[in-house]
Amino acid sequence: MSEFTYPILFGILIGTILRIAMLRTDYRQYPTYLHGKTIHVSLGFIAAALGSLVIPALLSKEYTAVTILTVAATQFREVRNMERNTLNEVDSYELVSRGKTYIEGIAISFESRNYLVIITSFIVTFVYVFTNIIFAIVATIICFILSKILMSGSVMKEIVDIEYKDLHFDGAGLYVDNIYIMNIGLPERQKEIKKYGMGFVLTPKDMNTITTVSNLGQRQAILHDVSIALGVFRDSGTPALTPLIKRDLDDGRLGVFVLPQVRDVDKAIEIIGQVPVLESAIRMPSESKSHNKEVPSNDD
Amino acid sequence: MMIEKAILAVITLDQSKVSGGAPIFICETKEELEKVAANIEAITDGIVHGLSDELFIVVKH
């Protein structure tokens, strides 16, 4: 046993535990059970091992060993591809699809979680090698808290106000509040939609969020999450019963039309509020320099 | 160019209002109109859209 055995083992252990802690099966239902989890825990283990080996390798003057990290980067980019492909394949068989933007968001987070594991293992081993196990545990706790902060993005309720609004028909046109959704011809379908459908209006809180929530991928993510959590009243071959989100062109409000099986307004509002804001949908026009340029004053 | 939407059928009470390429179904009563439209909707997996009270189209999205 060399002097580095315990630090390495400790680093690997902490990294793997961190990966398991970040692997939650929540209402998004992904990853599902054992098989999906096994893959990610194993990859997390590999990532932890890589992270732990850096410091001992450097201290043993094996400088070239660090190049193995480049292999790691390639490896975890592959994870992202793997997630993307699997989810894309499965997506066409969902009653309400996830949409490409949501899938991309999930794939990105899977990749970045592995990097967080590498960094954590690296830091923990570093601290252990140069101090002792007490400081290493303190470092572990700090890393866990940091990972928690880094991995939680914002959610819809932070950027929009959600209101329940009745659905109504104007002739064949279906409306949520004053936002046109679609044209439904058959009175029978109209009755079904009135019976099972629910309407919500999302009002963006500021200029930036208007562009973010209008993103088609973001909208599809809302529909998918609501349909997963509350069920959906539709089947293949009933395209008239399709949950949809349309936009009010005047002020950027969104009209959400969903067909949940559990018709609970408060729950639905809560679920829409918890939909993650997708990284690739976020736009920040207010960060733009030309947008914020003050109009030159004519005082002088 | 890919055509993404297509009118699969036209169902109407008033023959004088329609003509052209899609199959046209002429019905006598409003009930018959709705029944035929519902059937075609189910068979073709399309959506029945109402252009007016007596003119429906089935569109594949």
JSON list of C-alpha atoms in Angstrom, two decimals, chain A residues 64-228:
[
{"chain": "A", "resi": 64, "resn": "THR", "atom": "CA", "xyz": [2.05, 12.37, -18.63]},
{"chain": "A", "resi": 65, "resn": "ALA", "atom": "CA", "xyz": [-0.59, 10.48, -16.67]},
{"chain": "A", "resi": 66, "resn": "VAL", "atom": "CA", "xyz": [-2.61, 13.67, -16.60]},
{"chain": "A", "resi": 67, "resn": "THR", "atom": "CA", "xyz": [-3.27, 13.31, -20.33]},
{"chain": "A", "resi": 68, "resn": "ILE", "atom": "CA", "xyz": [-5.71, 10.58, -19.40]},
{"chain": "A", "resi": 69, "resn": "LEU", "atom": "CA", "xyz": [-8.09, 13.41, -18.49]},
{"chain": "A", "resi": 70, "resn": "THR", "atom": "CA", "xyz": [-8.50, 14.17, -22.18]},
{"chain": "A", "resi": 71, "resn": "VAL", "atom": "CA", "xyz": [-9.70, 10.61, -22.65]},
{"chain": "A", "resi": 72, "resn": "ALA", "atom": "CA", "xyz": [-12.16, 11.27, -19.86]},
{"chain": "A", "resi": 73, "resn": "ALA", "atom": "CA", "xyz": [-13.52, 14.33, -21.64]},
{"chain": "A", "resi": 74, "resn": "THR", "atom": "CA", "xyz": [-14.10, 12.34, -24.81]},
{"chain": "A", "resi": 75, "resn": "GLN", "atom": "CA", "xyz": [-15.68, 9.56, -22.82]},
{"chain": "A", "resi": 76, "resn": "PHE", "atom": "CA", "xyz": [-18.19, 11.86, -21.16]},
{"chain": "A", "resi": 77, "resn": "ARG", "atom": "CA", "xyz": [-19.04, 13.66, -24.35]},
{"chain": "A", "resi": 78, "resn": "GLU", "atom": "CA", "xyz": [-20.06, 10.20, -25.46]},
{"chain": "A", "resi": 79, "resn": "VAL", "atom": "CA", "xyz": [-22.40, 10.03, -22.47]},
{"chain": "A", "resi": 80, "resn": "ARG", "atom": "CA", "xyz": [-24.16, 13.08, -23.79]},
{"chain": "A", "resi": 81, "resn": "ASN", "atom": "CA", "xyz": [-24.54, 11.50, -27.22]},
{"chain": "A", "resi": 82, "resn": "MET", "atom": "CA", "xyz": [-25.80, 8.30, -25.69]},
{"chain": "A", "resi": 83, "resn": "GLU", "atom": "CA", "xyz": [-28.46, 10.11, -23.66]},
{"chain": "A", "resi": 84, "resn": "ARG", "atom": "CA", "xyz": [-29.48, 12.20, -26.62]},
{"chain": "A", "resi": 85, "resn": "ASN", "atom": "CA", "xyz": [-29.85, 9.19, -28.90]},
{"chain": "A", "resi": 86, "resn": "THR", "atom": "CA", "xyz": [-31.80, 7.10, -26.42]},
{"chain": "A", "resi": 87, "resn": "LEU", "atom": "CA", "xyz": [-34.20, 9.90, -25.59]},
{"chain": "A", "resi": 88, "resn": "ASN", "atom": "CA", "xyz": [-34.67, 10.81, -29.25]},
{"chain": "A", "resi": 89, "resn": "GLU", "atom": "CA", "xyz": [-35.51, 7.22, -30.12]},
{"chain": "A", "resi": 90, "resn": "VAL", "atom": "CA", "xyz": [-38.04, 6.94, -27.34]},
{"chain": "A", "resi": 91, "resn": "ASP", "atom": "CA", "xyz": [-39.52, 10.38, -27.87]},
{"chain": "A", "resi": 92, "resn": "SER", "atom": "CA", "xyz": [-41.55, 9.49, -30.95]},
{"chain": "A", "resi": 93, "resn": "TYR", "atom": "CA", "xyz": [-43.52, 6.97, -28.91]},
{"chain": "A", "resi": 94, "resn": "GLU", "atom": "CA", "xyz": [-44.51, 9.40, -26.18]},
{"chain": "A", "resi": 95, "resn": "LEU", "atom": "CA", "xyz": [-48.11, 10.59, -26.24]},
{"chain": "A", "resi": 96, "resn": "VAL", "atom": "CA", "xyz": [-46.81, 14.09, -25.63]},
{"chain": "A", "resi": 97, "resn": "SER", "atom": "CA", "xyz": [-43.21, 14.29, -26.79]},
{"chain": "A", "resi": 98, "resn": "ARG", "atom": "CA", "xyz": [-40.40, 15.83, -24.75]},
{"chain": "A", "resi": 99, "resn": "GLY", "atom": "CA", "xyz": [-39.08, 17.87, -27.61]},
{"chain": "A", "resi": 100, "resn": "LYS", "atom": "CA", "xyz": [-35.50, 18.24, -28.77]},
{"chain": "A", "resi": 101, "resn": "THR", "atom": "CA", "xyz": [-34.64, 21.18, -26.50]},
{"chain": "A", "resi": 102, "resn": "TYR", "atom": "CA", "xyz": [-35.66, 19.29, -23.37]},
{"chain": "A", "resi": 103, "resn": "ILE", "atom": "CA", "xyz": [-33.67, 16.23, -24.48]},
{"chain": "A", "resi": 104, "resn": "GLU", "atom": "CA", "xyz": [-30.63, 18.39, -25.14]},
{"chain": "A", "resi": 105, "resn": "GLY", "atom": "CA", "xyz": [-31.03, 19.89, -21.65]},
{"chain": "A", "resi": 106, "resn": "ILE", "atom": "CA", "xyz": [-31.13, 16.45, -20.05]},
{"chain": "A", "resi": 107, "resn": "ALA", "atom": "CA", "xyz": [-28.13, 15.26, -22.08]},
{"chain": "A", "resi": 108, "resn": "ILE", "atom": "CA", "xyz": [-26.08, 18.33, -21.12]},
{"chain": "A", "resi": 109, "resn": "SER", "atom": "CA", "xyz": [-26.79, 17.85, -17.45]},
{"chain": "A", "resi": 110, "resn": "PHE", "atom": "CA", "xyz": [-25.77, 14.19, -17.60]},
{"chain": "A", "resi": 111, "resn": "GLU", "atom": "CA", "xyz": [-22.44, 15.17, -19.09]},
{"chain": "A", "resi": 112, "resn": "SER", "atom": "CA", "xyz": [-21.81, 18.01, -16.69]},
{"chain": "A", "resi": 113, "resn": "ARG", "atom": "CA", "xyz": [-22.67, 15.88, -13.67]},
{"chain": "A", "resi": 114, "resn": "ASN", "atom": "CA", "xyz": [-19.79, 13.59, -14.55]},
{"chain": "A", "resi": 115, "resn": "TYR", "atom": "CA", "xyz": [-17.44, 16.57, -14.66]},
{"chain": "A", "resi": 116, "resn": "LEU", "atom": "CA", "xyz": [-18.70, 17.67, -11.25]},
{"chain": "A", "resi": 117, "resn": "VAL", "atom": "CA", "xyz": [-17.81, 14.21, -9.98]},
{"chain": "A", "resi": 118, "resn": "ILE", "atom": "CA", "xyz": [-14.28, 14.49, -11.42]},
{"chain": "A", "resi": 119, "resn": "ILE", "atom": "CA", "xyz": [-13.76, 17.91, -9.86]},
{"chain": "A", "resi": 120, "resn": "THR", "atom": "CA", "xyz": [-15.11, 16.79, -6.49]},
{"chain": "A", "resi": 121, "resn": "SER", "atom": "CA", "xyz": [-12.88, 13.69, -6.40]},
{"chain": "A", "resi": 122, "resn": "PHE", "atom": "CA", "xyz": [-9.94, 15.82, -7.44]},
{"chain": "A", "resi": 123, "resn": "ILE", "atom": "CA", "xyz": [-10.48, 18.37, -4.69]},
{"chain": "A", "resi": 124, "resn": "VAL", "atom": "CA", "xyz": [-11.18, 15.78, -2.02]},
{"chain": "A", "resi": 125, "resn": "THR", "atom": "CA", "xyz": [-8.05, 13.76, -2.84]},
{"chain": "A", "resi": 126, "resn": "PHE", "atom": "CA", "xyz": [-6.02, 16.97, -3.02]},
{"chain": "A", "resi": 127, "resn": "VAL", "atom": "CA", "xyz": [-7.11, 18.01, 0.45]},
{"chain": "A", "resi": 128, "resn": "TYR", "atom": "CA", "xyz": [-6.62, 14.51, 1.86]},
{"chain": "A", "resi": 129, "resn": "VAL", "atom": "CA", "xyz": [-3.08, 14.19, 0.47]},
{"chain": "A", "resi": 130, "resn": "PHE", "atom": "CA", "xyz": [-1.92, 17.56, 1.74]},
{"chain": "A", "resi": 131, "resn": "THR", "atom": "CA", "xyz": [-3.76, 17.67, 5.07]},
{"chain": "A", "resi": 132, "resn": "ASN", "atom": "CA", "xyz": [-5.76, 14.89, 6.69]},
{"chain": "A", "resi": 133, "resn": "ILE", "atom": "CA", "xyz": [-9.13, 13.13, 6.53]},
{"chain": "A", "resi": 134, "resn": "ILE", "atom": "CA", "xyz": [-10.90, 15.70, 8.71]},
{"chain": "A", "resi": 135, "resn": "PHE", "atom": "CA", "xyz": [-10.24, 18.48, 6.22]},
{"chain": "A", "resi": 136, "resn": "ALA", "atom": "CA", "xyz": [-11.10, 16.09, 3.40]},
{"chain": "A", "resi": 137, "resn": "ILE", "atom": "CA", "xyz": [-14.55, 15.54, 4.91]},
{"chain": "A", "resi": 138, "resn": "VAL", "atom": "CA", "xyz": [-15.04, 19.30, 5.25]},
{"chain": "A", "resi": 139, "resn": "ALA", "atom": "CA", "xyz": [-14.04, 19.66, 1.59]},
{"chain": "A", "resi": 140, "resn": "THR", "atom": "CA", "xyz": [-16.53, 16.93, 0.71]},
{"chain": "A", "resi": 141, "resn": "ILE", "atom": "CA", "xyz": [-19.37, 18.76, 2.39]},
{"chain": "A", "resi": 142, "resn": "ILE", "atom": "CA", "xyz": [-18.48, 22.01, 0.62]},
{"chain": "A", "resi": 143, "resn": "CYS", "atom": "CA", "xyz": [-18.32, 20.19, -2.72]},
{"chain": "A", "resi": 144, "resn": "PHE", "atom": "CA", "xyz": [-21.72, 18.58, -2.15]},
{"chain": "A", "resi": 145, "resn": "ILE", "atom": "CA", "xyz": [-23.29, 21.96, -1.39]},
{"chain": "A", "resi": 146, "resn": "LEU", "atom": "CA", "xyz": [-21.61, 23.55, -4.43]},
{"chain": "A", "resi": 147, "resn": "SER", "atom": "CA", "xyz": [-22.81, 20.73, -6.70]},
{"chain": "A", "resi": 148, "resn": "LYS", "atom": "CA", "xyz": [-26.34, 21.14, -5.40]},
{"chain": "A", "resi": 149, "resn": "ILE", "atom": "CA", "xyz": [-26.21, 24.85, -6.23]},
{"chain": "A", "resi": 150, "resn": "LEU", "atom": "CA", "xyz": [-24.61, 24.25, -9.64]},
{"chain": "A", "resi": 151, "resn": "MET", "atom": "CA", "xyz": [-27.08, 21.55, -10.64]},
{"chain": "A", "resi": 152, "resn": "SER", "atom": "CA", "xyz": [-30.28, 23.40, -9.85]},
{"chain": "A", "resi": 153, "resn": "GLY", "atom": "CA", "xyz": [-31.42, 25.72, -12.60]},
{"chain": "A", "resi": 154, "resn": "SER", "atom": "CA", "xyz": [-34.35, 28.08, -12.35]},
{"chain": "A", "resi": 155, "resn": "VAL", "atom": "CA", "xyz": [-37.95, 26.99, -12.76]},
{"chain": "A", "resi": 156, "resn": "MET", "atom": "CA", "xyz": [-40.92, 28.46, -14.60]},
{"chain": "A", "resi": 157, "resn": "LYS", "atom": "CA", "xyz": [-42.60, 30.04, -11.59]},
{"chain": "A", "resi": 158, "resn": "GLU", "atom": "CA", "xyz": [-39.60, 32.31, -11.13]},
{"chain": "A", "resi": 159, "resn": "ILE", "atom": "CA", "xyz": [-40.06, 33.83, -14.56]},
{"chain": "A", "resi": 160, "resn": "VAL", "atom": "CA", "xyz": [-43.83, 33.73, -15.22]},
{"chain": "A", "resi": 161, "resn": "ASP", "atom": "CA", "xyz": [-47.10, 34.30, -13.39]},
{"chain": "A", "resi": 162, "resn": "ILE", "atom": "CA", "xyz": [-49.47, 31.37, -13.87]},
{"chain": "A", "resi": 163, "resn": "GLU", "atom": "CA", "xyz": [-53.22, 31.87, -13.92]},
{"chain": "A", "resi": 164, "resn": "TYR", "atom": "CA", "xyz": [-56.08, 29.44, -14.53]},
{"chain": "A", "resi": 165, "resn": "LYS", "atom": "CA", "xyz": [-58.41, 30.58, -17.30]},
{"chain": "A", "resi": 166, "resn": "ASP", "atom": "CA", "xyz": [-61.49, 28.93, -18.75]},
{"chain": "A", "resi": 167, "resn": "LEU", "atom": "CA", "xyz": [-61.48, 27.47, -22.22]},
{"chain": "A", "resi": 168, "resn": "HIS", "atom": "CA", "xyz": [-64.11, 28.79, -24.57]},
{"chain": "A", "resi": 169, "resn": "PHE", "atom": "CA", "xyz": [-65.14, 28.38, -28.18]},
{"chain": "A", "resi": 170, "resn": "ASP", "atom": "CA", "xyz": [-65.82, 31.17, -30.60]},
{"chain": "A", "resi": 171, "resn": "GLY", "atom": "CA", "xyz": [-67.46, 29.30, -33.48]},
{"chain": "A", "resi": 172, "resn": "ALA", "atom": "CA", "xyz": [-64.97, 26.54, -34.20]},
{"chain": "A", "resi": 173, "resn": "GLY", "atom": "CA", "xyz": [-62.03, 28.40, -32.68]},
{"chain": "A", "resi": 174, "resn": "LEU", "atom": "CA", "xyz": [-60.76, 27.29, -29.27]},
{"chain": "A", "resi": 175, "resn": "TYR", "atom": "CA", "xyz": [-59.50, 30.09, -27.02]},
{"chain": "A", "resi": 176, "resn": "VAL", "atom": "CA", "xyz": [-57.71, 30.32, -23.69]},
{"chain": "A", "resi": 177, "resn": "ASP", "atom": "CA", "xyz": [-58.55, 33.78, -22.40]},
{"chain": "A", "resi": 178, "resn": "ASN", "atom": "CA", "xyz": [-58.12, 35.77, -25.63]},
{"chain": "A", "resi": 179, "resn": "ILE", "atom": "CA", "xyz": [-55.38, 33.55, -27.11]},
{"chain": "A", "resi": 180, "resn": "TYR", "atom": "CA", "xyz": [-56.41, 31.46, -30.11]},
{"chain": "A", "resi": 181, "resn": "ILE", "atom": "CA", "xyz": [-55.36, 27.82, -29.79]},
{"chain": "A", "resi": 182, "resn": "MET", "atom": "CA", "xyz": [-56.86, 25.85, -32.69]},
{"chain": "A", "resi": 183, "resn": "ASN", "atom": "CA", "xyz": [-59.88, 25.14, -34.83]},
{"chain": "A", "resi": 184, "resn": "ILE", "atom": "CA", "xyz": [-62.08, 22.24, -33.74]},
{"chain": "A", "resi": 185, "resn": "GLY", "atom": "CA", "xyz": [-64.95, 21.48, -36.12]},
{"chain": "A", "resi": 186, "resn": "LEU", "atom": "CA", "xyz": [-66.95, 18.67, -34.52]},
{"chain": "A", "resi": 187, "resn": "PRO", "atom": "CA", "xyz": [-69.35, 19.67, -31.74]},
{"chain": "A", "resi": 188, "resn": "GLU", "atom": "CA", "xyz": [-68.69, 16.29, -30.14]},
{"chain": "A", "resi": 189, "resn": "ARG", "atom": "CA", "xyz": [-64.94, 17.04, -29.88]},
{"chain": "A", "resi": 190, "resn": "GLN", "atom": "CA", "xyz": [-65.70, 20.53, -28.62]},
{"chain": "A", "resi": 191, "resn": "LYS", "atom": "CA", "xyz": [-67.73, 18.99, -25.80]},
{"chain": "A", "resi": 192, "resn": "GLU", "atom": "CA", "xyz": [-64.89, 16.64, -24.92]},
{"chain": "A", "resi": 193, "resn": "ILE", "atom": "CA", "xyz": [-62.42, 19.47, -24.88]},
{"chain": "A", "resi": 194, "resn": "LYS", "atom": "CA", "xyz": [-64.66, 21.61, -22.69]},
{"chain": "A", "resi": 195, "resn": "LYS", "atom": "CA", "xyz": [-65.11, 18.68, -20.34]},
{"chain": "A", "resi": 196, "resn": "TYR", "atom": "CA", "xyz": [-61.51, 17.51, -20.08]},
{"chain": "A", "resi": 197, "resn": "GLY", "atom": "CA", "xyz": [-59.43, 20.49, -21.13]},
{"chain": "A", "resi": 198, "resn": "MET", "atom": "CA", "xyz": [-57.91, 23.12, -18.89]},
{"chain": "A", "resi": 199, "resn": "GLY", "atom": "CA", "xyz": [-56.49, 26.48, -19.82]},
{"chain": "A", "resi": 200, "resn": "PHE", "atom": "CA", "xyz": [-53.72, 28.49, -18.23]},
{"chain": "A", "resi": 201, "resn": "VAL", "atom": "CA", "xyz": [-52.21, 31.83, -19.07]},
{"chain": "A", "resi": 202, "resn": "LEU", "atom": "CA", "xyz": [-48.52, 32.39, -18.39]},
{"chain": "A", "resi": 203, "resn": "THR", "atom": "CA", "xyz": [-47.55, 36.03, -18.12]},
{"chain": "A", "resi": 204, "resn": "PRO", "atom": "CA", "xyz": [-43.79, 36.66, -18.40]},
{"chain": "A", "resi": 205, "resn": "LYS", "atom": "CA", "xyz": [-42.39, 38.81, -15.61]},
{"chain": "A", "resi": 206, "resn": "ASP", "atom": "CA", "xyz": [-39.92, 40.80, -17.70]},
{"chain": "A", "resi": 207, "resn": "MET", "atom": "CA", "xyz": [-38.41, 41.47, -21.10]},
{"chain": "A", "resi": 208, "resn": "ASN", "atom": "CA", "xyz": [-35.89, 38.58, -20.96]},
{"chain": "A", "resi": 209, "resn": "THR", "atom": "CA", "xyz": [-38.44, 35.97, -20.08]},
{"chain": "A", "resi": 210, "resn": "ILE", "atom": "CA", "xyz": [-40.76, 36.89, -22.94]},
{"chain": "A", "resi": 211, "resn": "THR", "atom": "CA", "xyz": [-38.20, 35.51, -25.37]},
{"chain": "A", "resi": 212, "resn": "THR", "atom": "CA", "xyz": [-37.31, 32.57, -23.14]},
{"chain": "A", "resi": 213, "resn": "VAL", "atom": "CA", "xyz": [-40.83, 31.26, -22.68]},
{"chain": "A", "resi": 214, "resn": "SER", "atom": "CA", "xyz": [-41.73, 31.75, -26.32]},
{"chain": "A", "resi": 215, "resn": "ASN", "atom": "CA", "xyz": [-39.10, 29.16, -27.27]},
{"chain": "A", "resi": 216, "resn": "LEU", "atom": "CA", "xyz": [-40.90, 26.21, -28.84]},
{"chain": "A", "resi": 217, "resn": "GLY", "atom": "CA", "xyz": [-38.76, 23.69, -26.96]},
{"chain": "A", "resi": 218, "resn": "GLN", "atom": "CA", "xyz": [-39.56, 25.36, -23.65]},
{"chain": "A", "resi": 219, "resn": "ARG", "atom": "CA", "xyz": [-43.26, 25.22, -24.47]},
{"chain": "A", "resi": 220, "resn": "GLN", "atom": "CA", "xyz": [-43.07, 21.55, -25.40]},
{"chain": "A", "resi": 221, "resn": "ALA", "atom": "CA", "xyz": [-41.29, 20.87, -22.10]},
{"chain": "A", "resi": 222, "resn": "ILE", "atom": "CA", "xyz": [-44.21, 22.44, -20.21]},
{"chain": "A", "resi": 223, "resn": "LEU", "atom": "CA", "xyz": [-46.71, 20.28, -22.07]},
{"chain": "A", "resi": 224, "resn": "HIS", "atom": "CA", "xyz": [-44.64, 17.15, -21.53]},
{"chain": "A", "resi": 225, "resn": "ASP", "atom": "CA", "xyz": [-44.19, 17.70, -17.81]},
{"chain": "A", "resi": 226, "resn": "VAL", "atom": "CA", "xyz": [-47.86, 18.46, -17.24]},
{"chain": "A", "resi": 227, "resn": "SER", "atom": "CA", "xyz": [-48.87, 15.38, -19.23]},
{"chain": "A", "resi": 228, "resn": "ILE", "atom": "CA", "xyz": [-46.45, 13.14, -17.34]}
]
